[in-house]
PDB file of C-alpha atoms in Angstrom:
ATOM      1  CA  GLN A 612       4.858  -8.679  17.760  1.00  0.00           C
ATOM      2  CA  VAL A 613       2.588  -8.074  14.853  1.00  0.00           C
ATOM      3  CA  GLN A 614       3.285 -10.373  11.796  1.00  0.00           C
ATOM      4  CA  LEU A 615       1.356 -10.802   8.473  1.00  0.00           C
ATOM      5  CA  VAL A 616       2.952 -13.893   6.762  1.00  0.00           C
ATOM      6  CA  GLN A 617       1.790 -14.748   3.244  1.00  0.00           C
ATOM      7  CA  SER A 618       2.012 -18.054   1.596  1.00  0.00           C
ATOM      8  CA  GLY A 619       4.674 -18.897  -0.894  1.00  0.00           C
ATOM      9  CA  SER A 620       5.173 -18.255  -4.641  1.00  0.00           C
ATOM     10  CA  GLU A 621       2.787 -19.823  -7.034  1.00  0.00           C
ATOM     11  CA  LEU A 622       3.324 -20.948 -10.840  1.00  0.00           C
ATOM     12  CA  LYS A 623      -0.153 -21.339 -12.482  1.00  0.00           C
ATOM     13  CA  LYS A 624      -1.341 -22.001 -15.922  1.00  0.00           C
ATOM     14  CA  PRO A 625      -3.803 -19.602 -17.834  1.00  0.00           C
ATOM     15  CA  GLY A 626      -7.341 -20.432 -16.763  1.00  0.00           C
ATOM     16  CA  ALA A 627      -6.289 -21.862 -13.467  1.00  0.00           C
ATOM     17  CA  SER A 628      -7.177 -20.375  -9.981  1.00  0.00           C
ATOM     18  CA  VAL A 629      -4.800 -19.479  -6.971  1.00  0.00           C
ATOM     19  CA  LYS A 630      -5.485 -18.958  -3.456  1.00  0.00           C
ATOM     20  CA  ILE A 631      -3.171 -16.859  -1.381  1.00  0.00           C
ATOM     21  CA  SER A 632      -3.233 -16.841   2.543  1.00  0.00           C
ATOM     22  CA  CYS A 633      -2.111 -14.170   4.896  1.00  0.00           C
ATOM     23  CA  LYS A 634      -1.626 -15.500   8.395  1.00  0.00           C
ATOM     24  CA  THR A 635      -1.777 -12.865  11.222  1.00  0.00           C
ATOM     25  CA  SER A 636      -0.421 -12.760  14.784  1.00  0.00           C
ATOM     26  CA  GLY A 637       0.334 -10.252  17.505  1.00  0.00           C
ATOM     27  CA  TYR A 638      -2.998  -8.509  17.388  1.00  0.00           C
ATOM     28  CA  THR A 639      -6.840  -9.110  17.290  1.00  0.00           C
ATOM     29  CA  PHE A 640      -7.495 -10.198  13.940  1.00  0.00           C
ATOM     30  CA  THR A 641     -11.271  -9.374  13.723  1.00  0.00           C
ATOM     31  CA  SER A 642     -10.535  -5.618  14.965  1.00  0.00           C
ATOM     32  CA  TYR A 643      -8.964  -4.343  11.694  1.00  0.00           C
ATOM     33  CA  ALA A 644      -9.883  -4.585   7.977  1.00  0.00           C
ATOM     34  CA  MET A 645      -7.489  -6.409   5.696  1.00  0.00           C
ATOM     35  CA  SER A 646      -6.688  -5.022   2.192  1.00  0.00           C
ATOM     36  CA  TRP A 647      -5.150  -6.763  -0.753  1.00  0.00           C
ATOM     37  CA  VAL A 648      -2.724  -4.785  -3.082  1.00  0.00           C
ATOM     38  CA  ARG A 649      -1.221  -5.945  -6.177  1.00  0.00           C
ATOM     39  CA  GLN A 650       2.150  -4.931  -7.852  1.00  0.00           C
ATOM     40  CA  ALA A 651       2.850  -6.242 -11.355  1.00  0.00           C
ATOM     41  CA  PRO A 652       6.558  -6.523 -12.220  1.00  0.00           C
ATOM     42  CA  GLY A 653       8.300  -3.139 -12.396  1.00  0.00           C
ATOM     43  CA  GLN A 654       5.176  -1.337 -11.773  1.00  0.00           C
ATOM     44  CA  GLY A 655       3.332   0.396  -8.889  1.00  0.00           C
ATOM     45  CA  LEU A 656       0.876  -0.441  -6.255  1.00  0.00           C
ATOM     46  CA  GLU A 657      -2.985  -1.148  -6.902  1.00  0.00           C
ATOM     47  CA  TRP A 658      -5.384  -1.632  -4.128  1.00  0.00           C
ATOM     48  CA  MET A 659      -7.582  -4.481  -4.906  1.00  0.00           C
ATOM     49  CA  GLY A 660     -10.211  -4.302  -2.208  1.00  0.00           C
ATOM     50  CA  TRP A 661     -10.616  -4.997   1.459  1.00  0.00           C
ATOM     51  CA  ILE A 662     -12.596  -7.389   3.839  1.00  0.00           C
ATOM     52  CA  ASN A 663     -14.140  -6.601   6.918  1.00  0.00           C
ATOM     53  CA  THR A 664     -12.597  -9.168   9.150  1.00  0.00           C
ATOM     54  CA  ASP A 665     -15.389  -8.921  11.809  1.00  0.00           C
ATOM     55  CA  THR A 666     -18.370  -9.469   9.454  1.00  0.00           C
ATOM     56  CA  GLY A 667     -16.414 -11.252   6.603  1.00  0.00           C
ATOM     57  CA  ASN A 668     -18.033  -8.825   3.991  1.00  0.00           C
ATOM     58  CA  PRO A 669     -15.761  -7.885   1.132  1.00  0.00           C
ATOM     59  CA  THR A 670     -15.384  -5.026  -0.947  1.00  0.00           C
ATOM     60  CA  TYR A 671     -13.667  -5.202  -4.307  1.00  0.00           C
ATOM     61  CA  ALA A 672     -12.028  -2.412  -6.226  1.00  0.00           C
ATOM     62  CA  GLN A 673     -13.766  -1.451  -9.532  1.00  0.00           C
ATOM     63  CA  GLY A 674     -10.929  -2.841 -11.745  1.00  0.00           C
ATOM     64  CA  PHE A 675     -11.065  -6.166  -9.881  1.00  0.00           C
ATOM     65  CA  ARG A 676     -14.583  -7.219  -9.657  1.00  0.00           C
ATOM     66  CA  GLY A 677     -15.502 -10.445 -11.056  1.00  0.00           C
ATOM     67  CA  ARG A 678     -12.771 -12.835 -10.698  1.00  0.00           C
ATOM     68  CA  LEU A 679     -11.605 -12.189  -6.868  1.00  0.00           C
ATOM     69  CA  VAL A 680     -12.752 -13.593  -3.712  1.00  0.00           C
ATOM     70  CA  PHE A 681     -11.894 -12.285  -0.361  1.00  0.00           C
ATOM     71  CA  THR A 682     -12.365 -14.738   2.612  1.00  0.00           C
ATOM     72  CA  LEU A 683     -11.447 -15.256   6.153  1.00  0.00           C
ATOM     73  CA  ASP A 684     -10.678 -18.075   8.572  1.00  0.00           C
ATOM     74  CA  ALA A 685     -10.932 -16.162  11.856  1.00  0.00           C
ATOM     75  CA  SER A 686     -10.412 -19.407  13.870  1.00  0.00           C
ATOM     76  CA  VAL A 687      -6.722 -19.260  12.423  1.00  0.00           C
ATOM     77  CA  ASN A 688      -6.429 -15.571  12.155  1.00  0.00           C
ATOM     78  CA  THR A 689      -5.896 -15.743   8.389  1.00  0.00           C
ATOM     79  CA  ALA A 690      -7.342 -14.010   5.357  1.00  0.00           C
ATOM     80  CA  TYR A 691      -7.380 -15.246   1.896  1.00  0.00           C
ATOM     81  CA  LEU A 692      -7.353 -14.133  -1.797  1.00  0.00           C
ATOM     82  CA  GLN A 693      -8.515 -16.353  -4.486  1.00  0.00           C
ATOM     83  CA  ILE A 694      -8.172 -15.310  -8.037  1.00  0.00           C
ATOM     84  CA  SER A 695      -9.920 -17.420 -10.752  1.00  0.00           C
ATOM     85  CA  SER A 696      -9.448 -17.737 -14.459  1.00  0.00           C
ATOM     86  CA  LEU A 697      -5.927 -16.556 -14.313  1.00  0.00           C
ATOM     87  CA  LYS A 698      -4.342 -14.674 -17.173  1.00  0.00           C
ATOM     88  CA  ALA A 699      -0.785 -13.762 -17.916  1.00  0.00           C
ATOM     89  CA  ASP A 700      -1.446 -10.162 -16.836  1.00  0.00           C
ATOM     90  CA  ASP A 701      -2.234 -11.384 -13.465  1.00  0.00           C
ATOM     91  CA  SER A 702       1.232 -12.230 -12.846  1.00  0.00           C
ATOM     92  CA  ALA A 703       2.420  -9.980  -9.859  1.00  0.00           C
ATOM     93  CA  VAL A 704       3.303  -9.670  -6.383  1.00  0.00           C
ATOM     94  CA  TYR A 705       0.181  -9.654  -4.105  1.00  0.00           C
ATOM     95  CA  TYR A 706       0.418  -8.257  -0.586  1.00  0.00           C
ATOM     96  CA  CYS A 707      -2.063  -8.204   2.305  1.00  0.00           C
ATOM     97  CA  ALA A 708      -2.064  -4.986   4.101  1.00  0.00           C
ATOM     98  CA  SER A 709      -3.637  -3.383   7.225  1.00  0.00           C
ATOM     99  CA  LEU A 710      -3.746  -0.387   9.355  1.00  0.00           C
ATOM    100  CA  LEU A 711      -3.481  -1.667  12.925  1.00  0.00           C
ATOM    101  CA  ARG A 712      -4.897   1.470  14.553  1.00  0.00           C
ATOM    102  CA  SER A 713      -8.243   2.118  12.838  1.00  0.00           C
ATOM    103  CA  SER A 714     -10.869   0.488  10.691  1.00  0.00           C
ATOM    104  CA  ASN A 715     -12.073   3.857   9.581  1.00  0.00           C
ATOM    105  CA  TYR A 716      -9.087   4.774   7.270  1.00  0.00           C
ATOM    106  CA  TYR A 717      -7.343   2.944   4.427  1.00  0.00           C
ATOM    107  CA  TYR A 718      -3.653   3.390   4.671  1.00  0.00           C
ATOM    108  CA  PHE A 719      -1.340   0.748   5.789  1.00  0.00           C
ATOM    109  CA  ASP A 720       1.021   0.375   8.580  1.00  0.00           C
ATOM    110  CA  TYR A 721       1.514  -3.371   8.362  1.00  0.00           C
ATOM    111  CA  TRP A 722       2.232  -5.664   5.285  1.00  0.00           C
ATOM    112  CA  GLY A 723       2.788  -9.235   4.442  1.00  0.00           C
ATOM    113  CA  GLN A 724       6.029  -9.932   2.684  1.00  0.00           C
ATOM    114  CA  GLY A 725       4.109 -10.516  -0.776  1.00  0.00           C
ATOM    115  CA  THR A 726       3.324 -13.489  -2.627  1.00  0.00           C
ATOM    116  CA  LEU A 727       4.663 -13.851  -6.104  1.00  0.00           C
ATOM    117  CA  VAL A 728       2.015 -15.340  -8.748  1.00  0.00           C
ATOM    118  CA  THR A 729       3.324 -16.252 -12.184  1.00  0.00           C
ATOM    119  CA  VAL A 730       0.984 -17.316 -14.790  1.00  0.00           C
ATOM    120  CA  SER A 731       2.471 -19.029 -17.760  1.00  0.00           C
ATOM    121  CA  SER A 732       1.706 -21.832 -19.890  1.00  0.00           C
TER     122      SER A 732
ATOM    123  CA  ASP B   5     -12.073   9.244  -9.912  1.00  0.00           C
ATOM    124  CA  ILE B   6      -9.054  10.821  -8.406  1.00  0.00           C
ATOM    125  CA  VAL B   7      -5.768  10.591 -10.213  1.00  0.00           C
ATOM    126  CA  MET B   8      -2.538  10.680  -8.315  1.00  0.00           C
ATOM    127  CA  THR B   9       0.504  11.971 -10.222  1.00  0.00           C
ATOM    128  CA  GLN B  10       4.141  11.947  -8.853  1.00  0.00           C
ATOM    129  CA  SER B  11       7.064  13.734 -10.116  1.00  0.00           C
ATOM    130  CA  PRO B  12       9.652  13.217 -11.074  1.00  0.00           C
ATOM    131  CA  ASP B  13       9.362   9.682 -12.062  1.00  0.00           C
ATOM    132  CA  SER B  14      13.169   9.171 -10.834  1.00  0.00           C
ATOM    133  CA  LEU B  15      15.714  11.368  -9.487  1.00  0.00           C
ATOM    134  CA  ALA B  16      19.499  11.022  -8.631  1.00  0.00           C
ATOM    135  CA  VAL B  17      20.851  12.911  -5.759  1.00  0.00           C
ATOM    136  CA  SER B  18      24.425  13.068  -4.240  1.00  0.00           C
ATOM    137  CA  LEU B  19      24.814  11.639  -0.669  1.00  0.00           C
ATOM    138  CA  GLY B  20      24.041  14.271   1.743  1.00  0.00           C
ATOM    139  CA  GLU B  21      21.964  16.270  -0.540  1.00  0.00           C
ATOM    140  CA  ARG B  22      18.401  16.902  -0.501  1.00  0.00           C
ATOM    141  CA  ALA B  23      15.606  14.840  -2.436  1.00  0.00           C
ATOM    142  CA  THR B  24      12.317  16.314  -3.145  1.00  0.00           C
ATOM    143  CA  ILE B  25       9.273  14.336  -4.541  1.00  0.00           C
ATOM    144  CA  ASN B  26       6.048  15.788  -5.546  1.00  0.00           C
ATOM    145  CA  CYS B  27       2.538  14.321  -5.563  1.00  0.00           C
ATOM    146  CA  LYS B  28      -0.467  15.959  -6.971  1.00  0.00           C
ATOM    147  CA  SER B  29      -4.044  14.695  -6.623  1.00  0.00           C
ATOM    148  CA  SER B  30      -6.819  15.506  -9.202  1.00  0.00           C
ATOM    149  CA  GLN B  31      -8.990  16.517  -6.382  1.00  0.00           C
ATOM    150  CA  SER B  32      -8.667  17.726  -2.920  1.00  0.00           C
ATOM    151  CA  VAL B  33      -7.926  14.981  -0.307  1.00  0.00           C
ATOM    152  CA  PHE B  34      -8.441  17.516   2.505  1.00  0.00           C
ATOM    153  CA  HIS B  35     -11.406  16.739   4.776  1.00  0.00           C
ATOM    154  CA  SER B  36     -12.952  19.776   6.452  1.00  0.00           C
ATOM    155  CA  SER B  37     -14.707  17.723   9.197  1.00  0.00           C
ATOM    156  CA  ASN B  38     -11.309  16.823  10.842  1.00  0.00           C
ATOM    157  CA  ASN B  39      -9.016  19.371   9.149  1.00  0.00           C
ATOM    158  CA  LYS B  40      -6.999  16.583   7.617  1.00  0.00           C
ATOM    159  CA  ASN B  41      -5.184  15.602   4.460  1.00  0.00           C
ATOM    160  CA  TYR B  42      -5.684  11.924   3.791  1.00  0.00           C
ATOM    161  CA  LEU B  43      -2.449  11.352   2.186  1.00  0.00           C
ATOM    162  CA  ALA B  44       0.379   8.921   2.892  1.00  0.00           C
ATOM    163  CA  TRP B  45       3.892   8.339   1.883  1.00  0.00           C
ATOM    164  CA  TYR B  46       5.636   5.071   1.502  1.00  0.00           C
ATOM    165  CA  GLN B  47       9.160   3.721   0.734  1.00  0.00           C
ATOM    166  CA  GLN B  48       9.853   0.571  -0.860  1.00  0.00           C
ATOM    167  CA  LYS B  49      12.945  -0.943  -1.281  1.00  0.00           C
ATOM    168  CA  PRO B  50      13.723  -4.020  -3.860  1.00  0.00           C
ATOM    169  CA  GLY B  51      12.100  -7.321  -2.807  1.00  0.00           C
ATOM    170  CA  GLN B  52      10.403  -5.605   0.367  1.00  0.00           C
ATOM    171  CA  PRO B  53       6.763  -4.684   0.944  1.00  0.00           C
ATOM    172  CA  PRO B  54       6.228  -0.784   1.176  1.00  0.00           C
ATOM    173  CA  LYS B  55       6.936   0.853   4.486  1.00  0.00           C
ATOM    174  CA  LEU B  56       4.660   3.595   5.748  1.00  0.00           C
ATOM    175  CA  LEU B  57       6.586   6.867   6.222  1.00  0.00           C
ATOM    176  CA  ILE B  58       3.975   9.441   6.720  1.00  0.00           C
ATOM    177  CA  SER B  59       0.421   9.637   7.245  1.00  0.00           C
ATOM    178  CA  TRP B  60      -1.982  12.568   7.310  1.00  0.00           C
ATOM    179  CA  ALA B  61       0.397  14.332   4.906  1.00  0.00           C
ATOM    180  CA  SER B  62       2.930  15.224   7.458  1.00  0.00           C
ATOM    181  CA  THR B  63       2.934  12.915  10.316  1.00  0.00           C
ATOM    182  CA  ARG B  64       6.098  10.937  10.432  1.00  0.00           C
ATOM    183  CA  GLU B  65       5.888   7.337  11.666  1.00  0.00           C
ATOM    184  CA  SER B  66       7.536   6.195  14.904  1.00  0.00           C
ATOM    185  CA  GLY B  67      11.089   5.098  14.011  1.00  0.00           C
ATOM    186  CA  VAL B  68      11.292   7.160  10.773  1.00  0.00           C
ATOM    187  CA  PRO B  69      14.368   9.229  10.386  1.00  0.00           C
ATOM    188  CA  ASP B  70      13.698  13.000  10.893  1.00  0.00           C
ATOM    189  CA  ARG B  71      15.566  13.570   7.596  1.00  0.00           C
ATOM    190  CA  PHE B  72      12.103  12.631   6.194  1.00  0.00           C
ATOM    191  CA  SER B  73       9.553  15.352   6.175  1.00  0.00           C
ATOM    192  CA  ALA B  74       6.321  15.976   4.154  1.00  0.00           C
ATOM    193  CA  SER B  75       4.083  18.821   3.650  1.00  0.00           C
ATOM    194  CA  GLY B  76       1.127  20.144   1.651  1.00  0.00           C
ATOM    195  CA  SER B  77      -2.473  20.514   1.583  1.00  0.00           C
ATOM    196  CA  GLY B  78      -5.458  19.916  -0.613  1.00  0.00           C
ATOM    197  CA  THR B  79      -3.970  18.781  -3.988  1.00  0.00           C
ATOM    198  CA  ASP B  80      -0.162  19.168  -3.825  1.00  0.00           C
ATOM    199  CA  PHE B  81       2.010  17.342  -1.409  1.00  0.00           C
ATOM    200  CA  THR B  82       5.775  16.928  -1.081  1.00  0.00           C
ATOM    201  CA  LEU B  83       8.019  14.538   0.451  1.00  0.00           C
ATOM    202  CA  THR B  84      11.535  15.786   1.406  1.00  0.00           C
ATOM    203  CA  ILE B  85      14.580  13.764   2.346  1.00  0.00           C
ATOM    204  CA  SER B  86      16.932  16.663   3.759  1.00  0.00           C
ATOM    205  CA  SER B  87      20.277  14.595   3.724  1.00  0.00           C
ATOM    206  CA  LEU B  88      20.131  11.737   1.270  1.00  0.00           C
ATOM    207  CA  GLN B  89      21.747   8.446   2.856  1.00  0.00           C
ATOM    208  CA  ALA B  90      22.777   5.428   1.048  1.00  0.00           C
ATOM    209  CA  GLU B  91      19.814   3.462   2.650  1.00  0.00           C
ATOM    210  CA  ASP B  92      17.292   5.827   1.392  1.00  0.00           C
ATOM    211  CA  VAL B  93      17.800   4.375  -2.244  1.00  0.00           C
ATOM    212  CA  ALA B  94      14.073   3.067  -2.922  1.00  0.00           C
ATOM    213  CA  VAL B  95      10.955   3.908  -4.632  1.00  0.00           C
ATOM    214  CA  TYR B  96       8.510   6.298  -2.912  1.00  0.00           C
ATOM    215  CA  TYR B  97       4.862   6.322  -3.325  1.00  0.00           C
ATOM    216  CA  CYS B  98       2.199   8.584  -2.272  1.00  0.00           C
ATOM    217  CA  GLN B  99      -1.364   7.371  -1.660  1.00  0.00           C
ATOM    218  CA  GLN B 100      -4.575   9.211  -1.171  1.00  0.00           C
ATOM    219  CA  TYR B 101      -7.142   7.509   1.397  1.00  0.00           C
ATOM    220  CA  TYR B 102      -9.985  10.122   1.027  1.00  0.00           C
ATOM    221  CA  THR B 103     -11.750   7.923  -1.323  1.00  0.00           C
ATOM    222  CA  PHE B 104     -10.711   4.248  -1.823  1.00  0.00           C
ATOM    223  CA  PRO B 105      -7.131   3.760  -1.601  1.00  0.00           C
ATOM    224  CA  LEU B 106      -5.161   4.972  -4.620  1.00  0.00           C
ATOM    225  CA  PHE B 107      -1.337   5.276  -5.128  1.00  0.00           C
ATOM    226  CA  GLY B 108       0.902   7.447  -7.172  1.00  0.00           C
ATOM    227  CA  GLY B 109       2.950   5.769  -9.867  1.00  0.00           C
ATOM    228  CA  GLY B 110       6.191   6.004  -7.716  1.00  0.00           C
ATOM    229  CA  THR B 111       9.471   7.959  -7.726  1.00  0.00           C
ATOM    230  CA  LYS B 112      12.568   5.978  -7.925  1.00  0.00           C
ATOM    231  CA  VAL B 113      15.490   7.667  -5.873  1.00  0.00           C
ATOM    232  CA  GLU B 114      18.879   6.892  -6.565  1.00  0.00           C
ATOM    233  CA  ILE B 115      22.491   8.113  -5.702  1.00  0.00           C
ATOM    234  CA  LYS B 116      24.245  10.420  -8.207  1.00  0.00           C
TER     235      LYS B 116
END
């Protein structure tokens, strides 16, 4: 069955970087785009951008450009989110999410379980 | 930019009663090329990722109970839970995908 399994919680100091993984199985990884969604504590959902899993080309949402890097390792069916220069307000749960029926639309039928990133000195 | 506004922020409904959640987009999410509204609804329970309930404004996902229904077009949309069950306690989000994905602020549904 389809699974998106994310790496575990992270505790980082301000200014550090974090790299979150989203390991997929049960479908052809390179056939469907992968998005990343942020949810700050007690807050709503924010789409951060997506990566074309066939070409590796990323697209970053306007509010997230500059400190994010989306990457892939197609050999292990895994997508990565790296955030640099972490600040306290980067503390959030980060989700990978995909629509496994089309690469033309951006709603999401499969989600990872979420990775909690806490930024604190 | 499109703004998605959900109302109410929260509501408390008795078991077995109807819950209605509204979602308003600041511009139309109806695409005339395919006559579809680019609007989805999700349910999120504490500690879980969102679950897709509805796509294309009114198409229920497989396995979603038929007490969940959705309607609307253009800029105004509604999610209805016809007979609230205890397991429906959650936060519900609308999301437009006409442009880049954008979520509403969420509506928390509780038992009265």
